[in-house]
Every structure is written in C-alpha cells, then in structure tokens.
Amino acid sequence: MTSFNHYALGAVADWLHRTVGGITAPGYRSIAFRPRPGGGITWATTRHETPYGTASLSWELAATGMTARITVPDGCTATAELPGRAPLPLGPGEHVLRTARIPAEAA
C-alpha cells in the first residue's frame, strides 16, 4: 500500500493533480482549471471530491489543439486557463472547451 503521507510520494501526487491534471481548488468555492501539457504527455484526467460535489477535468492534445472537458460543482465558480487562450470564467455544470493548436513553447 502506498501512503501519500510521505513527502516524496505526496509531492509527486500533488504535482500530477495540480500541474498535469490542472485542478486547483483552495477553499473549494472557486476552482482553477489550469492544465499544463508537456514532456510528451498528451492527455490527462483528474477529479477532486469537494464538499459541493465533484470537480473534474480531462484534456487531450491533438494536431488541431486541446479539448478540455470540465465539470464545476453546483454552488461553485471556476476559471479555465487553457494554454494559448485567455482565462474564461465558468459556472456550475459541464463544459467542453477547445483551443487552437498549441505552440511548442506553450506546451
């Protein structure tokens, strides 16, 4: 069994969740969805059980750009900050966002 109470394992899990997966939810009422693809990673799926419901983000890179599927729990607000796109405020519900092709330096 792996314990995430150990710094080495917890730090990796936190990095995967916040950076690759892209969910930051301090206080859980205002959630930031900010995935950062790179290093050969072309997709990720993550979710977080907040006191208000499930916050989730799955994203995938293709030759044409990024597609992100975001779920914002009821009673929460969010901001989607996708590479190559201006921040976009989101309300509760499910959202599908697409970007144009992401420049290599942004990925």
Short mmCIF file of N, CA and C in Angstrom, two decimals:
data_model
loop_
_atom_site.label_atom_id
_atom_site.label_comp_id
_atom_site.label_asym_id
_atom_site.label_seq_id
_atom_site.Cartn_x
_atom_site.Cartn_y
_atom_site.Cartn_z
N MET A 1 0.84 -1.17 0.00
CA MET A 1 0.00 0.00 0.00
C MET A 1 0.89 1.24 0.00
N THR A 2 0.55 2.22 -0.76
CA THR A 2 1.31 3.45 -0.85
C THR A 2 0.67 4.51 0.04
N SER A 3 1.49 5.14 0.86
CA SER A 3 0.98 6.21 1.72
C SER A 3 1.36 7.54 1.12
N PHE A 4 0.38 8.43 0.96
CA PHE A 4 0.67 9.76 0.45
C PHE A 4 1.06 10.72 1.58
N ASN A 5 1.25 10.18 2.79
CA ASN A 5 1.72 11.00 3.90
C ASN A 5 3.23 11.22 3.83
N HIS A 6 3.93 10.43 3.01
CA HIS A 6 5.36 10.61 2.85
C HIS A 6 5.61 11.69 1.82
N TYR A 7 6.52 12.61 2.10
CA TYR A 7 6.74 13.76 1.23
C TYR A 7 7.01 13.36 -0.22
N ALA A 8 7.90 12.41 -0.42
CA ALA A 8 8.29 12.06 -1.79
C ALA A 8 7.09 11.62 -2.62
N LEU A 9 6.23 10.78 -2.08
CA LEU A 9 5.07 10.31 -2.82
C LEU A 9 3.98 11.37 -2.90
N GLY A 10 3.77 12.09 -1.83
CA GLY A 10 2.75 13.14 -1.81
C GLY A 10 3.09 14.27 -2.76
N ALA A 11 4.37 14.61 -2.88
CA ALA A 11 4.78 15.70 -3.77
C ALA A 11 4.52 15.33 -5.22
N VAL A 12 4.77 14.09 -5.59
CA VAL A 12 4.52 13.65 -6.96
C VAL A 12 3.02 13.67 -7.24
N ALA A 13 2.23 13.15 -6.31
CA ALA A 13 0.78 13.13 -6.50
C ALA A 13 0.23 14.54 -6.60
N ASP A 14 0.74 15.45 -5.77
CA ASP A 14 0.28 16.84 -5.82
C ASP A 14 0.64 17.48 -7.16
N TRP A 15 1.85 17.24 -7.65
CA TRP A 15 2.27 17.78 -8.94
C TRP A 15 1.40 17.25 -10.07
N LEU A 16 1.13 15.94 -10.07
CA LEU A 16 0.28 15.37 -11.10
C LEU A 16 -1.12 15.97 -11.06
N HIS A 17 -1.66 16.13 -9.87
CA HIS A 17 -3.02 16.65 -9.71
C HIS A 17 -3.11 18.12 -10.12
N ARG A 18 -2.20 18.94 -9.64
CA ARG A 18 -2.27 20.39 -9.87
C ARG A 18 -1.71 20.83 -11.23
N THR A 19 -0.61 20.23 -11.67
CA THR A 19 0.05 20.69 -12.88
C THR A 19 -0.41 19.93 -14.12
N VAL A 20 -0.26 18.63 -14.11
CA VAL A 20 -0.66 17.84 -15.27
C VAL A 20 -2.18 17.78 -15.36
N GLY A 21 -2.83 17.40 -14.26
CA GLY A 21 -4.29 17.34 -14.22
C GLY A 21 -4.92 18.71 -14.29
N GLY A 22 -4.34 19.68 -13.61
CA GLY A 22 -4.75 21.07 -13.75
C GLY A 22 -5.81 21.59 -12.80
N ILE A 23 -6.11 20.89 -11.70
CA ILE A 23 -7.15 21.38 -10.79
C ILE A 23 -6.52 21.98 -9.54
N THR A 24 -6.87 23.22 -9.26
CA THR A 24 -6.50 23.88 -8.01
C THR A 24 -7.79 24.39 -7.39
N ALA A 25 -8.06 23.99 -6.15
CA ALA A 25 -9.34 24.34 -5.54
C ALA A 25 -9.19 24.81 -4.10
N PRO A 26 -8.48 25.92 -3.88
CA PRO A 26 -8.37 26.40 -2.50
C PRO A 26 -9.73 26.86 -1.98
N GLY A 27 -10.19 26.28 -0.90
CA GLY A 27 -11.49 26.65 -0.34
C GLY A 27 -12.66 26.02 -1.06
N TYR A 28 -12.42 25.43 -2.21
CA TYR A 28 -13.40 24.67 -2.99
C TYR A 28 -14.53 25.46 -3.63
N ARG A 29 -14.74 26.72 -3.31
CA ARG A 29 -15.82 27.51 -3.91
C ARG A 29 -15.40 28.13 -5.24
N SER A 30 -14.12 28.40 -5.38
CA SER A 30 -13.58 28.99 -6.59
C SER A 30 -12.46 28.07 -7.09
N ILE A 31 -12.68 27.44 -8.21
CA ILE A 31 -11.76 26.41 -8.70
C ILE A 31 -11.04 26.93 -9.94
N ALA A 32 -9.74 26.65 -10.02
CA ALA A 32 -8.96 26.99 -11.21
C ALA A 32 -8.63 25.70 -11.95
N PHE A 33 -8.97 25.69 -13.23
CA PHE A 33 -8.62 24.58 -14.11
C PHE A 33 -7.51 25.09 -15.01
N ARG A 34 -6.28 24.61 -14.77
CA ARG A 34 -5.10 25.16 -15.43
C ARG A 34 -4.15 24.03 -15.83
N PRO A 35 -4.51 23.20 -16.81
CA PRO A 35 -3.61 22.11 -17.20
C PRO A 35 -2.38 22.63 -17.93
N ARG A 36 -1.26 21.94 -17.74
CA ARG A 36 -0.01 22.33 -18.40
C ARG A 36 0.60 21.11 -19.08
N PRO A 37 0.19 20.85 -20.34
CA PRO A 37 0.76 19.71 -21.05
C PRO A 37 2.23 19.95 -21.37
N GLY A 38 2.95 18.88 -21.55
CA GLY A 38 4.36 18.99 -21.91
C GLY A 38 5.09 17.70 -21.62
N GLY A 39 6.31 17.64 -22.04
CA GLY A 39 7.13 16.46 -21.75
C GLY A 39 6.60 15.18 -22.36
N GLY A 40 5.86 15.31 -23.45
CA GLY A 40 5.33 14.12 -24.09
C GLY A 40 3.97 13.67 -23.56
N ILE A 41 3.47 14.33 -22.53
CA ILE A 41 2.14 13.98 -22.00
C ILE A 41 1.09 14.61 -22.92
N THR A 42 0.21 13.80 -23.45
CA THR A 42 -0.78 14.28 -24.41
C THR A 42 -2.21 14.22 -23.90
N TRP A 43 -2.43 13.68 -22.71
CA TRP A 43 -3.77 13.66 -22.14
C TRP A 43 -3.68 13.41 -20.64
N ALA A 44 -4.72 13.81 -19.94
CA ALA A 44 -4.81 13.56 -18.50
C ALA A 44 -6.28 13.66 -18.08
N THR A 45 -6.61 12.96 -17.03
CA THR A 45 -7.93 13.02 -16.43
C THR A 45 -7.74 13.09 -14.93
N THR A 46 -8.40 14.06 -14.30
CA THR A 46 -8.32 14.16 -12.85
C THR A 46 -9.65 14.65 -12.31
N ARG A 47 -9.90 14.33 -11.05
CA ARG A 47 -11.11 14.81 -10.40
C ARG A 47 -10.83 14.98 -8.93
N HIS A 48 -11.65 15.82 -8.31
CA HIS A 48 -11.48 16.11 -6.89
C HIS A 48 -12.87 16.17 -6.26
N GLU A 49 -13.05 15.45 -5.17
CA GLU A 49 -14.32 15.47 -4.46
C GLU A 49 -14.30 16.67 -3.50
N THR A 50 -15.05 17.70 -3.83
CA THR A 50 -15.14 18.88 -2.96
C THR A 50 -16.35 18.71 -2.05
N PRO A 51 -16.51 19.56 -1.04
CA PRO A 51 -17.71 19.49 -0.21
C PRO A 51 -18.99 19.79 -0.99
N TYR A 52 -18.86 20.33 -2.21
CA TYR A 52 -20.01 20.73 -3.02
C TYR A 52 -20.29 19.77 -4.17
N GLY A 53 -19.45 18.79 -4.36
CA GLY A 53 -19.60 17.84 -5.45
C GLY A 53 -18.27 17.62 -6.16
N THR A 54 -18.32 16.88 -7.25
CA THR A 54 -17.10 16.52 -7.98
C THR A 54 -16.67 17.63 -8.93
N ALA A 55 -15.41 18.02 -8.83
CA ALA A 55 -14.78 18.90 -9.82
C ALA A 55 -13.89 18.00 -10.66
N SER A 56 -14.00 18.11 -11.96
CA SER A 56 -13.18 17.24 -12.80
C SER A 56 -12.70 17.97 -14.05
N LEU A 57 -11.59 17.47 -14.57
CA LEU A 57 -11.01 17.99 -15.80
C LEU A 57 -10.36 16.84 -16.54
N SER A 58 -10.72 16.66 -17.79
CA SER A 58 -9.97 15.76 -18.65
C SER A 58 -9.59 16.55 -19.89
N TRP A 59 -8.38 16.38 -20.33
CA TRP A 59 -7.92 17.10 -21.51
C TRP A 59 -7.12 16.16 -22.40
N GLU A 60 -7.11 16.53 -23.68
CA GLU A 60 -6.37 15.74 -24.66
C GLU A 60 -5.83 16.66 -25.74
N LEU A 61 -4.58 16.42 -26.12
CA LEU A 61 -3.97 17.17 -27.21
C LEU A 61 -4.14 16.41 -28.52
N ALA A 62 -4.37 17.14 -29.58
CA ALA A 62 -4.43 16.59 -30.93
C ALA A 62 -3.69 17.57 -31.84
N ALA A 63 -3.52 17.21 -33.07
CA ALA A 63 -2.82 18.10 -34.02
C ALA A 63 -3.54 19.43 -34.16
N THR A 64 -4.85 19.44 -33.95
CA THR A 64 -5.64 20.66 -34.11
C THR A 64 -5.72 21.51 -32.85
N GLY A 65 -5.29 20.99 -31.70
CA GLY A 65 -5.34 21.76 -30.46
C GLY A 65 -5.70 20.90 -29.27
N MET A 66 -6.19 21.54 -28.22
CA MET A 66 -6.56 20.84 -26.99
C MET A 66 -8.08 20.85 -26.83
N THR A 67 -8.61 19.73 -26.36
CA THR A 67 -10.01 19.65 -25.97
C THR A 67 -10.04 19.38 -24.48
N ALA A 68 -10.78 20.18 -23.73
CA ALA A 68 -10.89 20.02 -22.28
C ALA A 68 -12.36 19.84 -21.91
N ARG A 69 -12.61 18.85 -21.06
CA ARG A 69 -13.95 18.61 -20.53
C ARG A 69 -13.90 18.90 -19.04
N ILE A 70 -14.69 19.89 -18.62
CA ILE A 70 -14.62 20.41 -17.25
C ILE A 70 -15.98 20.26 -16.57
N THR A 71 -15.96 19.82 -15.32
CA THR A 71 -17.18 19.79 -14.52
C THR A 71 -16.97 20.67 -13.30
N VAL A 72 -17.86 21.64 -13.13
CA VAL A 72 -17.84 22.56 -11.99
C VAL A 72 -19.03 22.19 -11.10
N PRO A 73 -18.80 21.91 -9.80
CA PRO A 73 -19.90 21.52 -8.92
C PRO A 73 -20.89 22.67 -8.70
N ASP A 74 -22.13 22.32 -8.36
CA ASP A 74 -23.15 23.32 -8.02
C ASP A 74 -22.65 24.18 -6.87
N GLY A 75 -22.94 25.47 -6.92
CA GLY A 75 -22.55 26.39 -5.87
C GLY A 75 -21.12 26.88 -5.97
N CYS A 76 -20.43 26.50 -7.04
CA CYS A 76 -19.03 26.90 -7.21
C CYS A 76 -18.87 27.71 -8.50
N THR A 77 -17.79 28.46 -8.56
CA THR A 77 -17.40 29.14 -9.79
C THR A 77 -16.02 28.63 -10.16
N ALA A 78 -15.63 28.88 -11.40
CA ALA A 78 -14.34 28.39 -11.85
C ALA A 78 -13.77 29.30 -12.91
N THR A 79 -12.49 29.13 -13.14
CA THR A 79 -11.80 29.80 -14.23
C THR A 79 -11.03 28.73 -15.00
N ALA A 80 -11.23 28.70 -16.31
CA ALA A 80 -10.47 27.80 -17.18
C ALA A 80 -9.33 28.60 -17.79
N GLU A 81 -8.12 28.15 -17.54
CA GLU A 81 -6.93 28.80 -18.09
C GLU A 81 -6.19 27.78 -18.95
N LEU A 82 -6.61 27.67 -20.20
CA LEU A 82 -6.01 26.71 -21.11
C LEU A 82 -4.88 27.37 -21.89
N PRO A 83 -3.84 26.61 -22.23
CA PRO A 83 -2.71 27.18 -22.97
C PRO A 83 -3.16 27.84 -24.27
N GLY A 84 -2.65 29.04 -24.51
CA GLY A 84 -2.96 29.75 -25.74
C GLY A 84 -4.34 30.38 -25.78
N ARG A 85 -5.00 30.48 -24.65
CA ARG A 85 -6.36 31.04 -24.60
C ARG A 85 -6.50 31.92 -23.37
N ALA A 86 -7.25 33.00 -23.49
CA ALA A 86 -7.48 33.89 -22.35
C ALA A 86 -8.30 33.16 -21.28
N PRO A 87 -8.10 33.50 -20.00
CA PRO A 87 -8.90 32.88 -18.94
C PRO A 87 -10.39 33.07 -19.19
N LEU A 88 -11.16 32.03 -18.90
CA LEU A 88 -12.59 32.04 -19.15
C LEU A 88 -13.33 31.68 -17.87
N PRO A 89 -14.21 32.57 -17.36
CA PRO A 89 -14.99 32.23 -16.17
C PRO A 89 -16.06 31.19 -16.51
N LEU A 90 -16.27 30.25 -15.59
CA LEU A 90 -17.25 29.19 -15.79
C LEU A 90 -18.18 29.08 -14.58
N GLY A 91 -19.41 28.75 -14.82
CA GLY A 91 -20.36 28.48 -13.76
C GLY A 91 -20.52 26.98 -13.57
N PRO A 92 -21.42 26.59 -12.68
CA PRO A 92 -21.65 25.17 -12.43
C PRO A 92 -22.11 24.44 -13.68
N GLY A 93 -21.74 23.17 -13.77
CA GLY A 93 -22.16 22.35 -14.90
C GLY A 93 -20.99 21.76 -15.65
N GLU A 94 -21.31 21.17 -16.79
CA GLU A 94 -20.29 20.55 -17.63
C GLU A 94 -19.98 21.44 -18.82
N HIS A 95 -18.70 21.55 -19.12
CA HIS A 95 -18.24 22.44 -20.19
C HIS A 95 -17.25 21.69 -21.08
N VAL A 96 -17.31 21.93 -22.37
CA VAL A 96 -16.33 21.41 -23.31
C VAL A 96 -15.69 22.61 -23.99
N LEU A 97 -14.38 22.73 -23.84
CA LEU A 97 -13.64 23.86 -24.40
C LEU A 97 -12.57 23.34 -25.36
N ARG A 98 -12.33 24.09 -26.40
CA ARG A 98 -11.30 23.72 -27.37
C ARG A 98 -10.37 24.91 -27.59
N THR A 99 -9.12 24.60 -27.84
CA THR A 99 -8.16 25.63 -28.19
C THR A 99 -7.65 25.37 -29.59
N ALA A 100 -7.04 26.39 -30.15
CA ALA A 100 -6.34 26.20 -31.42
C ALA A 100 -5.08 25.42 -31.12
N ARG A 101 -4.36 25.09 -32.15
CA ARG A 101 -3.09 24.37 -31.98
C ARG A 101 -2.21 25.12 -30.98
N ILE A 102 -1.61 24.38 -30.06
CA ILE A 102 -0.80 24.99 -29.01
C ILE A 102 0.65 25.09 -29.49
N PRO A 103 1.23 26.31 -29.46
CA PRO A 103 2.63 26.45 -29.85
C PRO A 103 3.52 25.59 -28.99
N ALA A 104 4.61 25.07 -29.55
CA ALA A 104 5.51 24.18 -28.82
C ALA A 104 6.04 24.79 -27.53
N GLU A 105 6.30 26.10 -27.52
CA GLU A 105 6.84 26.73 -26.33
C GLU A 105 5.81 26.84 -25.21
N ALA A 106 4.50 26.76 -25.54
CA ALA A 106 3.45 26.84 -24.51
C ALA A 106 3.13 25.48 -23.94
N ALA A 107 3.47 24.42 -24.64
CA ALA A 107 3.17 23.06 -24.17
C ALA A 107 4.23 22.53 -23.26
#
